[in-house]
Tab-separated table of C-alpha atoms and ligand atoms in Angstrom:
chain	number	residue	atom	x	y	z
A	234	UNK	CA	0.000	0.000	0.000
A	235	UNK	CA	1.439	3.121	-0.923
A	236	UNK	CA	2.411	5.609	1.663
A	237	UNK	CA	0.276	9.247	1.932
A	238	UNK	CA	2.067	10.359	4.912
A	239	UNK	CA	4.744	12.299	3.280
A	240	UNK	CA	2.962	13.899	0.695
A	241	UNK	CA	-0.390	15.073	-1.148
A	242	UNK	CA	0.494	13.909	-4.840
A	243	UNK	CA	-1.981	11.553	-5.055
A	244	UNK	CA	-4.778	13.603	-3.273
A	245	UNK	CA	-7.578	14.770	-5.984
A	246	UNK	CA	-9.970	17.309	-5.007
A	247	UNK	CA	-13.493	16.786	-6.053
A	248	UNK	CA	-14.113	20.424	-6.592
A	249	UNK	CA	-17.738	20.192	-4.558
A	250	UNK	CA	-15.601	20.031	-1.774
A	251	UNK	CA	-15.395	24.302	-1.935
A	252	UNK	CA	-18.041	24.777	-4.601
A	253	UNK	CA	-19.607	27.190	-1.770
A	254	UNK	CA	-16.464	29.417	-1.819
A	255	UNK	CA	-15.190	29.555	-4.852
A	256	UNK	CA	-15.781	29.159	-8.724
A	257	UNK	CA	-13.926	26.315	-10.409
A	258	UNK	CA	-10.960	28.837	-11.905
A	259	UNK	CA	-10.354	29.871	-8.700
A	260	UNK	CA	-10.885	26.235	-7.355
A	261	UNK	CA	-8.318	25.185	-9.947
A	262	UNK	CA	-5.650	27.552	-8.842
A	263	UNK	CA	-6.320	27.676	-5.121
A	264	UNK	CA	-5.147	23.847	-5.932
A	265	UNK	CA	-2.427	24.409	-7.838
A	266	UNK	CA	-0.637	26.859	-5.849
A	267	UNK	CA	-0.545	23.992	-3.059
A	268	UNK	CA	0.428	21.537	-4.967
A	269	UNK	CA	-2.777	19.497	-5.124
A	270	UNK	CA	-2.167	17.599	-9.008
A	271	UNK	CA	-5.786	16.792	-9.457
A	272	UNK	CA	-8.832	17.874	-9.523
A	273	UNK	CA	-12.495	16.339	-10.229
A	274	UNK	CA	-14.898	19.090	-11.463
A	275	UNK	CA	-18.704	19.376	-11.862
A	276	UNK	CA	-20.516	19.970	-15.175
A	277	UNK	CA	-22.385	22.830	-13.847
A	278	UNK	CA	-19.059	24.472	-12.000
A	279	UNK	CA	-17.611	23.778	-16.189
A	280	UNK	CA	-20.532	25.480	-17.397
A	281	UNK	CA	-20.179	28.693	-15.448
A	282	UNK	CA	-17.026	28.978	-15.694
A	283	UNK	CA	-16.556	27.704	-19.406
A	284	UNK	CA	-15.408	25.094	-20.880
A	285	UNK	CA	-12.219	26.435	-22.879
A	286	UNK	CA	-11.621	28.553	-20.025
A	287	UNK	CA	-11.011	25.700	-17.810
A	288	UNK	CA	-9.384	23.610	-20.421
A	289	UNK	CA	-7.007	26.548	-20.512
A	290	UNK	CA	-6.473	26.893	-16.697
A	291	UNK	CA	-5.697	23.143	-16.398
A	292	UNK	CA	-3.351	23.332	-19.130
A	293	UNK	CA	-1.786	26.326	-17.325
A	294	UNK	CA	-1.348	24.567	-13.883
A	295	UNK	CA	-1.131	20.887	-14.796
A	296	UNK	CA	-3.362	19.840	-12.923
A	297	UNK	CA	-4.793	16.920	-13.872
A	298	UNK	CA	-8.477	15.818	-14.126
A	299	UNK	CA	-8.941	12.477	-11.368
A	300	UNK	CA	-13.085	11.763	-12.790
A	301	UNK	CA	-15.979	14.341	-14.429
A	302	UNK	CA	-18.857	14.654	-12.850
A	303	UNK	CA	-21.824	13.784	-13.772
A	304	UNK	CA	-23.337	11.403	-16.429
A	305	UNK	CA	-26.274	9.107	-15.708
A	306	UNK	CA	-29.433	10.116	-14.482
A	307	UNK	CA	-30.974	7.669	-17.507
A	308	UNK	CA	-34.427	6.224	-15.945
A	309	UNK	CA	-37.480	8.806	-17.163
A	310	UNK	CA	-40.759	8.433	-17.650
A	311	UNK	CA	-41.275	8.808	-21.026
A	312	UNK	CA	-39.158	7.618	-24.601
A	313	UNK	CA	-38.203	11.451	-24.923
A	314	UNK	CA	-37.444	11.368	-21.288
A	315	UNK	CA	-34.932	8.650	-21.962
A	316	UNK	CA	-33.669	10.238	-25.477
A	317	UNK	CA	-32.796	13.300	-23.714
A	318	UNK	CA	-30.617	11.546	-20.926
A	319	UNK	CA	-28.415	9.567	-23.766
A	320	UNK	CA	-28.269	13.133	-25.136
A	321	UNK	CA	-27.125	14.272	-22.223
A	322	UNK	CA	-24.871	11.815	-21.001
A	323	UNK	CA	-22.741	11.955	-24.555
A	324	UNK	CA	-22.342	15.751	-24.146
A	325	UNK	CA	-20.862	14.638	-20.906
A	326	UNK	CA	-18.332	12.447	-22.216
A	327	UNK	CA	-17.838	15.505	-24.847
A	328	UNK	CA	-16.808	17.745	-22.461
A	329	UNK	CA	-15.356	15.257	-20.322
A	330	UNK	CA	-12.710	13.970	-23.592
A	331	UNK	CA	-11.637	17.797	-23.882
A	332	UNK	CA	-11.210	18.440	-20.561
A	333	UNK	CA	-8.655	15.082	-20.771
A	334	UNK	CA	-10.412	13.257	-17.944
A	335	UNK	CA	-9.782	9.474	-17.342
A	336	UNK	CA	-13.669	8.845	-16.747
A	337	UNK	CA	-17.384	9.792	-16.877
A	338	UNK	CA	-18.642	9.271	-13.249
A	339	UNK	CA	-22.129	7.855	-13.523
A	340	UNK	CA	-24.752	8.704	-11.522
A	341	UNK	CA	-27.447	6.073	-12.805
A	342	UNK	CA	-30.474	8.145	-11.522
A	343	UNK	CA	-33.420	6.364	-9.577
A	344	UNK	CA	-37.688	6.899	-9.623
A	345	UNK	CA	-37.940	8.769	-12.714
A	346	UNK	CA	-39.437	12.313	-11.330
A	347	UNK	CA	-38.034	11.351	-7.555
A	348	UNK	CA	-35.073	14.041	-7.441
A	349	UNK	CA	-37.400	16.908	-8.055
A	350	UNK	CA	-40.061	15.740	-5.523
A	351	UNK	CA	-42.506	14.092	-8.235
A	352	UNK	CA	-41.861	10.194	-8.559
A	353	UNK	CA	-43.802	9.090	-11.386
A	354	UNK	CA	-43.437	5.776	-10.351
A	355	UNK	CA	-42.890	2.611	-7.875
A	356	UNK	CA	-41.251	0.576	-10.035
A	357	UNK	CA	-37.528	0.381	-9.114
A	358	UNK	CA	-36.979	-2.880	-11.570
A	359	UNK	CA	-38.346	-0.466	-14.318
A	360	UNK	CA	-36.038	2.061	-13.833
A	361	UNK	CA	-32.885	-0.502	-13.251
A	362	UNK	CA	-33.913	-1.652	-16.886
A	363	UNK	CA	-33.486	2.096	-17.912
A	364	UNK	CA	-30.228	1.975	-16.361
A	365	UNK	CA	-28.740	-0.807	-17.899
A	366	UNK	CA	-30.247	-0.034	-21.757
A	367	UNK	CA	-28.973	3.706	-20.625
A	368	UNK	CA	-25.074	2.831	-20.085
A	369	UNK	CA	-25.016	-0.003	-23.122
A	370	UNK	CA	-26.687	2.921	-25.272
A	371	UNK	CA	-24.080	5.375	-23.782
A	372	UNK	CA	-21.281	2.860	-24.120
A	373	UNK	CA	-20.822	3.180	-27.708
A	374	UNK	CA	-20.310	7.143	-27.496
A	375	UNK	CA	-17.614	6.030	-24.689
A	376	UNK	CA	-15.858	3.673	-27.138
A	377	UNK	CA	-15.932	6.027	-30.159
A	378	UNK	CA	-14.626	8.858	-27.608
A	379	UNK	CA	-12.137	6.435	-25.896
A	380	UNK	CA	-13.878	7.939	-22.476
A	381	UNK	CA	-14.562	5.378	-19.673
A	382	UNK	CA	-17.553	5.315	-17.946
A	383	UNK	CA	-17.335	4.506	-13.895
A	384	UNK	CA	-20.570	3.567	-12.254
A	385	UNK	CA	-20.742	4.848	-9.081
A	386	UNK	CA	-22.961	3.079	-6.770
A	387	UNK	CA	-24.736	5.327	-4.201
A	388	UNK	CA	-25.676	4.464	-0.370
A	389	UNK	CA	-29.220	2.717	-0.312
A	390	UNK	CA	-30.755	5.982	1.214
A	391	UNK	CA	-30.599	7.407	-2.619
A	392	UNK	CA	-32.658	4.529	-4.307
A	393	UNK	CA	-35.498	6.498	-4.952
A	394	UNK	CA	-34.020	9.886	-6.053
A	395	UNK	CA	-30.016	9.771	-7.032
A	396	UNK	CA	-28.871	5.952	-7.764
A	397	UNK	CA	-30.860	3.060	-7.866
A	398	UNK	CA	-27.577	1.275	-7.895
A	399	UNK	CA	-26.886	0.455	-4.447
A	400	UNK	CA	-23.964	-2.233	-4.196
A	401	UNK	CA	-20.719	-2.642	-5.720
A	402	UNK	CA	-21.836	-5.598	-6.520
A	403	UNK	CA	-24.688	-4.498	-8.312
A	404	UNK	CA	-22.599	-2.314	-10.631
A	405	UNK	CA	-20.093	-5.069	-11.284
A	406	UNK	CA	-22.673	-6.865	-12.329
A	407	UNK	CA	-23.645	-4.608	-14.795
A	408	UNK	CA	-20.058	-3.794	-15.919
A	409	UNK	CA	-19.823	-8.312	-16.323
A	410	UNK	CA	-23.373	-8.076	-18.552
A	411	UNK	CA	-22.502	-4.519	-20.324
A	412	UNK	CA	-18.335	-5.224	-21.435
A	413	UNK	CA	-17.959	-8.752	-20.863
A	414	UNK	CA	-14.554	-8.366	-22.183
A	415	UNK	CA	-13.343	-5.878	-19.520
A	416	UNK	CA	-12.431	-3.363	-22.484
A	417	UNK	CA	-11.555	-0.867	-19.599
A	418	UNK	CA	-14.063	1.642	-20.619
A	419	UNK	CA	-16.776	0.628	-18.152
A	420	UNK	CA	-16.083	0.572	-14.612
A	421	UNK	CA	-16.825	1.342	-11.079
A	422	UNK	CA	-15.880	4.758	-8.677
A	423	UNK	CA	-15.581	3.736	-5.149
A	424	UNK	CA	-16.852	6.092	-2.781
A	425	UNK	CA	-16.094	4.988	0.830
A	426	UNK	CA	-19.106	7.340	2.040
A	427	UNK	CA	-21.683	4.760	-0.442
A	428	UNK	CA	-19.756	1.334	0.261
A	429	UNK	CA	-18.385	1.471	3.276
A	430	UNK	CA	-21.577	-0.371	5.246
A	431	UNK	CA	-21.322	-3.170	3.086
A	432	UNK	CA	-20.221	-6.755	4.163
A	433	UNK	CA	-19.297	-7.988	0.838
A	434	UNK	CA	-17.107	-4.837	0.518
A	435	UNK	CA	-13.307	-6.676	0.506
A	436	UNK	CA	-14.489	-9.270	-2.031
A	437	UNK	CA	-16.704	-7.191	-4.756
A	438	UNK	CA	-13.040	-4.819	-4.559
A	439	UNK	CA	-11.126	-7.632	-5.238
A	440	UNK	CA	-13.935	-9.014	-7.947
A	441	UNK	CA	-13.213	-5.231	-9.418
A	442	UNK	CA	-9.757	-5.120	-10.256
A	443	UNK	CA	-7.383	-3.157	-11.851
A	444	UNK	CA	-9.814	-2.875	-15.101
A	445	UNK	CA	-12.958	-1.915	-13.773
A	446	UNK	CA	-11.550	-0.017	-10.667
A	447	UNK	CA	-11.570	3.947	-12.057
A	448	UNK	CA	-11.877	5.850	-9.268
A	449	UNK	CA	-11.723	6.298	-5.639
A	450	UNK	CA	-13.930	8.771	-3.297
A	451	UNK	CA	-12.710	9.741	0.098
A	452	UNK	CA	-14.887	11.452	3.030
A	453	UNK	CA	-16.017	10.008	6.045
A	454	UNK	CA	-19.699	8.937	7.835
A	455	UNK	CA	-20.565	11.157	10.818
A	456	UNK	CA	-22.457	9.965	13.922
A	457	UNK	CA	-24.979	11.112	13.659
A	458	UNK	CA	-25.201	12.034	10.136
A	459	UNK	CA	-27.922	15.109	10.393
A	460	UNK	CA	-28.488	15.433	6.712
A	461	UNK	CA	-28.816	12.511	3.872
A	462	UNK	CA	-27.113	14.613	1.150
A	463	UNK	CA	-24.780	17.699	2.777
A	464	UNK	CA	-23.584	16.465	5.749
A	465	UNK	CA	-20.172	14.425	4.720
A	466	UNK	CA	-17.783	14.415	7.191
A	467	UNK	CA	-13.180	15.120	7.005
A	468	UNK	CA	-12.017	12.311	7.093
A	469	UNK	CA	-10.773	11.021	10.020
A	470	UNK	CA	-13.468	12.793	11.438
A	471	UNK	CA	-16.084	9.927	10.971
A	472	UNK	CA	-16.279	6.004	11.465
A	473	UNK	CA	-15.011	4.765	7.893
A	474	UNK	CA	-11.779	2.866	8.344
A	475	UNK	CA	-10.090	4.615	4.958
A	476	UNK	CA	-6.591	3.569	5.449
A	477	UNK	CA	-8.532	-0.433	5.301
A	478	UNK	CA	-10.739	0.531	2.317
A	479	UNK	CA	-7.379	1.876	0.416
A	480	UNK	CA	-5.617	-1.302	1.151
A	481	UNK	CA	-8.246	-3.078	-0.772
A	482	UNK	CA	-8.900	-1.377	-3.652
A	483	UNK	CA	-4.698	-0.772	-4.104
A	484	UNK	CA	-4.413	-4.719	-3.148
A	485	UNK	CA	-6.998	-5.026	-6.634
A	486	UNK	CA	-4.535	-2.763	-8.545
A	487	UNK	CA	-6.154	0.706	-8.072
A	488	UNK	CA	-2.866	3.420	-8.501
A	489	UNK	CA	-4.677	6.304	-8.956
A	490	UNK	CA	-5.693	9.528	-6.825
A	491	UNK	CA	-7.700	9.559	-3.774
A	492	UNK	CA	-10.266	12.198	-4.548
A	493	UNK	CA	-11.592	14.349	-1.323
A	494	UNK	CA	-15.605	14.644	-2.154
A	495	UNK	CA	-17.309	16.393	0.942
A	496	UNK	CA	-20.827	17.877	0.699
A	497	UNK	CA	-21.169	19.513	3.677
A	498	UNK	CA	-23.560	22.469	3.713
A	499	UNK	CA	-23.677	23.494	8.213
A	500	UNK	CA	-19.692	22.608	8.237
A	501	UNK	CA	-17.281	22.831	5.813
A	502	UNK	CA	-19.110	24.830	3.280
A	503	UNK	CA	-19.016	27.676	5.477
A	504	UNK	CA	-15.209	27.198	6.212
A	505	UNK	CA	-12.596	29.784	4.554
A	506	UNK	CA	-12.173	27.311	1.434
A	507	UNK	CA	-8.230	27.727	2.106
A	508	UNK	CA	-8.773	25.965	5.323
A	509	UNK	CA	-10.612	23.285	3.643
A	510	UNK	CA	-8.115	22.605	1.384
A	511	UNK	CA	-5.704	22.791	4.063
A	512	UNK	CA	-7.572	20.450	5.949
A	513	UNK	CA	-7.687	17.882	2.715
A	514	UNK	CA	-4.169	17.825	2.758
A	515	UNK	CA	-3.478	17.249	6.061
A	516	UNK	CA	-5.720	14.481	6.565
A	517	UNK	CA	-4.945	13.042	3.409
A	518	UNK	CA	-1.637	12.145	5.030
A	519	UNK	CA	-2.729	11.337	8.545
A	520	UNK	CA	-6.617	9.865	8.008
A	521	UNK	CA	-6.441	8.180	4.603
B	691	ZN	ZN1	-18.355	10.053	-5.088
């Protein structure tokens, strides 16, 4: 297992992490000038900011892109529902392929309607279907762009609005059905804050490997947690036993960054976003 204690250079910064304080060119050099290599940005932090604009200011600094985010959200109600999200998801992997990023993190979605208070339906095994005919439909964007996709699969407490992929498990089995050949370009993200609960954890890592292992998501589980969406904790701070989790995914073959993704709207989000970063790199050494 490789050792963090000396240095930040494989800490990645998910950039919602200080989306409160700062927009993404600022995020980008706030990073750079302490050293931070990588970065994982948000579509909508892209958008404001612009897209050549931050293609330039990444070029400028060097800093590397560790994951884009978003793509998925494919379950809708409707054919034009579903149309729009393969739209979508391709202008993702767009952006994503000229921003140089090494994946699309997906997002699958859940109840179509559910994340804006409407659920249009109760049928979860519908909207898994829509999920699986979403990525294989998206899939051959990814292979024409040469832009892995990494399913992310969200805590259970998201079914119904975010992810109705719950388990690593569950997305590997998707990735076995979807790119039986392990091509590379469809994969998992590991986010400690999603998995960590789960008892099959160790083995679905190792069932992962190097291939379908394309990114890893560090924060930590607060007791009590006070909010289902904002209230991530520092890590270190929480109950998740990262240095453990990072043993397993590097003992599958995972060398890439751990990326800091904290959505914390009472704690950190009100912090001087210096501090936070600060903060990332210190535990990054010690808590990770
Ligand atoms: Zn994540």
């Amino acid at each position: 297992m490789r050792d963090f204690s000396h240095d930040h250079r494989w800490l990645s910064i998910n950039t919602a992490t200080v989306r409160a304080q700062w927009p993404l060119d600022r995020i980008v050099d706030e990073c750079a000038r302490r050293g931070i290599r990588a970065i994982s940005p948000w579509r909508d932090q892209v958008a404001a900011a612009g897209l050549e604009r931050v293609a330039e200011r990444l070029r400028a600094t060097g800093i590397e892109l560790s994951g884009y985010c978003r793509g998925g959200m494919f379950p809708a109600a409707t054919d034009a529902g579903r149309r729009e999200a393969l739209d979508d998801n391709r202008r993702a992997i767009d952006e994503a392929a000229h921003l140089g990023a090494p994946c699309v993190v997906l997002v699958v979605g859940g109840l179509p309607g559910a994340l804006a208070g409407h659920p249009a339906s109760k049928d979860i095994a519908a909207a898994r279907r829509d999920v699986r005919d979403g990525i294989a439909a998206t899939l051959e964007h990814s292979r024409a762009a040469r832009m892995p996709l990494a399913i992310e699969p969200l805590h259970p407490m998201y079914a119904a609005d975010r992810a109705c992929v719950n388990t690593l498990e569950h997305a590997l089995d998707l990735c076995d059905a979807l790119d039986p050949a392990r091509t590379g370009l469809l994969g998992v993200a590991v986010d400690a804050y999603h998995v960590w609960w789960d008892p099959k954890l160790e083995a679905q890592i190792a069932r992962a490997g190097r291939e379908r292992l394309l990114a890893f998501h560090v924060c930590d589980w607060l007791v009590p947690t006070r909010d289902l969406l904002n209230d991530r904790g520092m890590m270190g701070d929480g109950v998740i036993d990262l240095p453990r989790l990072r043993g397993w995914v590097e003992a599958a073959g995972y060398a890439g960054y751990s990326e800091v993704e904290i959505f914390s709207a009472e704690n950190w989000w009100k912090r001087d976003g210096g501090e936070v970063l600060d903060t990332c790199i210190a535990r990054h050494r010690t808590a990770v």
